[in-house]
mmCIF file of C-alpha atoms in Angstrom:
data_model
loop_
_atom_site.group_PDB
_atom_site.id
_atom_site.type_symbol
_atom_site.label_atom_id
_atom_site.label_comp_id
_atom_site.label_asym_id
_atom_site.label_seq_id
_atom_site.Cartn_x
_atom_site.Cartn_y
_atom_site.Cartn_z
ATOM 1 C CA MET A 541 -15.169 8.556 13.478
ATOM 2 C CA ASN A 542 -16.001 12.097 14.608
ATOM 3 C CA SER A 543 -12.397 13.199 14.866
ATOM 4 C CA LYS A 544 -10.844 15.618 12.377
ATOM 5 C CA TRP A 545 -8.176 13.152 11.320
ATOM 6 C CA ALA A 546 -10.792 10.486 10.497
ATOM 7 C CA GLU A 547 -12.679 12.939 8.302
ATOM 8 C CA ARG A 548 -9.409 13.917 6.592
ATOM 9 C CA GLU A 549 -8.599 10.249 5.948
ATOM 10 C CA LYS A 550 -12.133 9.613 4.678
ATOM 11 C CA ARG A 551 -11.780 12.420 2.130
ATOM 12 C CA ALA A 552 -8.364 11.143 1.055
ATOM 13 C CA PHE A 553 -9.747 7.615 0.675
ATOM 14 C CA GLU A 554 -12.726 8.836 -1.365
ATOM 15 C CA ILE A 555 -10.476 10.841 -3.680
ATOM 16 C CA TYR A 556 -8.035 7.942 -4.100
ATOM 17 C CA ASN A 557 -10.840 5.472 -4.908
ATOM 18 C CA ALA A 558 -13.121 7.764 -6.928
ATOM 19 C CA GLU A 559 -12.534 5.973 -10.226
ATOM 20 C CA LYS A 560 -12.411 2.437 -8.832
ATOM 21 C CA THR A 561 -15.297 0.029 -9.288
ATOM 22 C CA MET A 562 -15.556 -2.139 -6.183
ATOM 23 C CA SER A 563 -18.468 -3.626 -4.336
ATOM 24 C CA ASP A 564 -19.646 -1.800 -1.222
ATOM 25 C CA ASP A 565 -18.362 -4.609 1.007
ATOM 26 C CA LEU A 566 -14.907 -4.477 -0.532
ATOM 27 C CA MET A 567 -14.862 -0.678 -0.333
ATOM 28 C CA ILE A 568 -15.750 -0.854 3.395
ATOM 29 C CA TYR A 569 -12.996 -3.412 3.951
ATOM 30 C CA HIS A 570 -10.405 -1.222 2.215
ATOM 31 C CA PHE A 571 -11.585 1.880 4.085
ATOM 32 C CA ALA A 572 -11.267 0.107 7.442
ATOM 33 C CA ASP A 573 -7.764 -0.991 6.475
ATOM 34 C CA TRP A 574 -6.961 2.560 5.322
ATOM 35 C CA VAL A 575 -8.106 4.090 8.629
ATOM 36 C CA ILE A 576 -6.288 1.506 10.757
ATOM 37 C CA ASN A 577 -3.047 2.034 8.856
ATOM 38 C CA ALA A 578 -3.439 5.812 8.985
ATOM 39 C CA TYR A 579 -3.996 5.734 12.736
ATOM 40 C CA ARG A 580 -1.115 3.338 13.270
ATOM 41 C CA THR A 581 1.334 5.311 11.146
ATOM 42 C CA LYS A 582 0.267 8.948 11.471
ATOM 43 C CA TYR A 583 -1.828 9.537 14.558
ATOM 44 C CA SER A 584 -0.854 7.046 17.241
ATOM 45 C CA ASN A 585 1.504 8.288 19.942
ATOM 46 C CA ASN A 586 2.731 4.716 20.431
ATOM 47 C CA GLN A 587 4.548 4.216 17.173
ATOM 48 C CA ASN A 588 5.059 0.518 16.528
ATOM 49 C CA PRO A 589 8.793 -0.115 16.038
ATOM 50 C CA ALA A 590 7.967 -2.815 13.478
ATOM 51 C CA PHE A 591 6.690 -0.064 11.210
ATOM 52 C CA ALA A 592 9.684 2.213 11.615
ATOM 53 C CA LYS A 593 11.858 2.973 8.640
ATOM 54 C CA PRO A 594 14.724 0.551 8.264
ATOM 55 C CA ALA A 595 18.226 1.700 9.092
ATOM 56 C CA GLY A 596 19.994 3.413 6.273
ATOM 57 C CA THR A 597 16.951 5.021 4.646
ATOM 58 C CA GLY A 598 18.724 8.349 4.764
ATOM 59 C CA SER A 599 20.956 7.186 1.931
ATOM 60 C CA LYS A 600 19.946 7.251 -1.719
ATOM 61 C CA THR A 601 19.137 3.538 -1.878
ATOM 62 C CA GLN A 602 16.856 1.726 0.512
ATOM 63 C CA GLN A 603 14.817 -1.396 1.148
ATOM 64 C CA LEU A 604 11.061 -1.382 1.687
ATOM 65 C CA SER A 605 9.801 -1.384 5.275
ATOM 66 C CA GLU A 606 6.921 -3.650 6.344
ATOM 67 C CA LYS A 607 4.532 -0.718 6.187
ATOM 68 C CA GLN A 608 5.691 0.205 2.688
ATOM 69 C CA ILE A 609 5.379 -3.400 1.532
ATOM 70 C CA HIS A 610 1.786 -3.563 2.761
ATOM 71 C CA THR A 611 0.850 -0.171 1.317
ATOM 72 C CA PHE A 612 2.443 -0.702 -2.076
ATOM 73 C CA ALA A 613 1.103 -4.267 -2.354
ATOM 74 C CA GLN A 614 -2.417 -2.833 -1.939
ATOM 75 C CA LYS A 615 -1.746 -0.104 -4.485
ATOM 76 C CA LEU A 616 -0.151 -2.447 -7.017
ATOM 77 C CA SER A 617 -3.060 -4.884 -6.751
ATOM 78 C CA GLN A 618 -5.330 -2.024 -7.884
ATOM 79 C CA HIS A 619 -2.949 -0.773 -10.599
ATOM 80 C CA PRO A 620 -4.552 -1.754 -13.954
ATOM 81 C CA GLU A 621 -1.339 -2.448 -15.891
ATOM 82 C CA PHE A 622 0.312 -4.340 -13.040
ATOM 83 C CA SER A 623 -2.725 -6.415 -12.055
ATOM 84 C CA SER A 624 -3.488 -7.377 -15.652
ATOM 85 C CA LYS A 625 0.084 -8.627 -16.003
ATOM 86 C CA PHE A 626 0.574 -10.448 -12.682
ATOM 87 C CA SER A 627 -2.848 -11.525 -11.375
ATOM 88 C CA GLU A 628 -4.242 -15.019 -11.731
ATOM 89 C CA PRO A 629 -7.638 -15.474 -13.458
ATOM 90 C CA GLY A 630 -10.433 -14.790 -10.960
ATOM 91 C CA GLU A 631 -8.023 -13.710 -8.223
ATOM 92 C CA SER A 632 -9.368 -11.115 -5.783
ATOM 93 C CA TYR A 633 -7.539 -7.853 -5.102
ATOM 94 C CA ASP A 634 -6.835 -9.013 -1.554
ATOM 95 C CA LYS A 635 -5.250 -12.299 -2.631
ATOM 96 C CA LEU A 636 -3.208 -10.521 -5.276
ATOM 97 C CA ALA A 637 -2.057 -7.960 -2.697
ATOM 98 C CA ALA A 638 -1.006 -10.778 -0.354
ATOM 99 C CA ARG A 639 1.045 -12.413 -3.129
ATOM 100 C CA ILE A 640 2.600 -9.079 -4.059
ATOM 101 C CA ALA A 641 3.515 -8.383 -0.421
ATOM 102 C CA GLU A 642 5.307 -11.742 -0.179
ATOM 103 C CA LYS A 643 7.309 -10.972 -3.315
ATOM 104 C CA LEU A 644 8.128 -7.398 -2.236
ATOM 105 C CA GLU A 645 9.862 -8.792 0.858
ATOM 106 C CA ASP A 646 12.554 -10.027 -1.528
ATOM 107 C CA PRO A 647 14.774 -7.006 -2.355
ATOM 108 C CA ALA A 648 15.654 -8.412 -5.777
ATOM 109 C CA GLN A 649 11.971 -8.740 -6.727
ATOM 110 C CA ALA A 650 11.188 -5.280 -5.355
ATOM 111 C CA LYS A 651 13.981 -3.892 -7.524
ATOM 112 C CA LYS A 652 12.451 -5.585 -10.603
ATOM 113 C CA TRP A 653 9.105 -3.911 -9.870
ATOM 114 C CA GLU A 654 10.614 -0.516 -9.000
ATOM 115 C CA SER A 655 9.110 1.183 -12.075
ATOM 116 C CA TYR A 656 5.616 0.045 -11.021
ATOM 117 C CA LEU A 657 6.290 1.108 -7.434
ATOM 118 C CA LYS A 658 7.189 4.596 -8.640
ATOM 119 C CA GLN A 659 3.910 4.750 -10.592
ATOM 120 C CA VAL A 660 1.943 4.167 -7.370
ATOM 121 C CA GLY A 661 3.856 6.684 -5.275
ATOM 122 C CA PHE A 662 7.211 5.231 -4.207
ATOM 123 C CA ASN A 663 9.869 7.923 -3.976
ATOM 124 C CA GLY A 664 13.428 6.801 -3.793
ATOM 125 C CA SER A 665 15.662 4.158 -5.216
ATOM 126 C CA LEU A 666 15.773 0.535 -4.159
ATOM 127 C CA GLY A 667 19.160 -0.977 -3.548
ATOM 128 C CA ALA A 668 20.169 -4.245 -5.157
ATOM 129 C CA ALA A 669 19.828 -7.458 -3.194
ATOM 130 C CA VAL A 670 22.698 -8.107 -0.848
#
């Protein structure tokens, strides 16, 4: 945790979650997840091929990679408009994110939620289901 990249990720996490009201335990859980994903995707020399961009992402339309599914599921679970519409009563953010991730694996469902994905940072255009 003394490395420069960890401090940079800590600041980014704090800025991203500044307005969120979560318990300390949940905040620690999300921070650990944030740091692990950041290390895995940005700082590790051994890039995991499972997290590589899918073939054809250079074109205008694309499908979500596993990494994108995980990231956007987490973001959508915290999105007020989205979570109020699609969460079950009493459902935790983590359970909602898991359900969202399952649905985002389906290209047709991801396309339906494209407007929400753009609100949480997705850049691009999702192709229709094949």
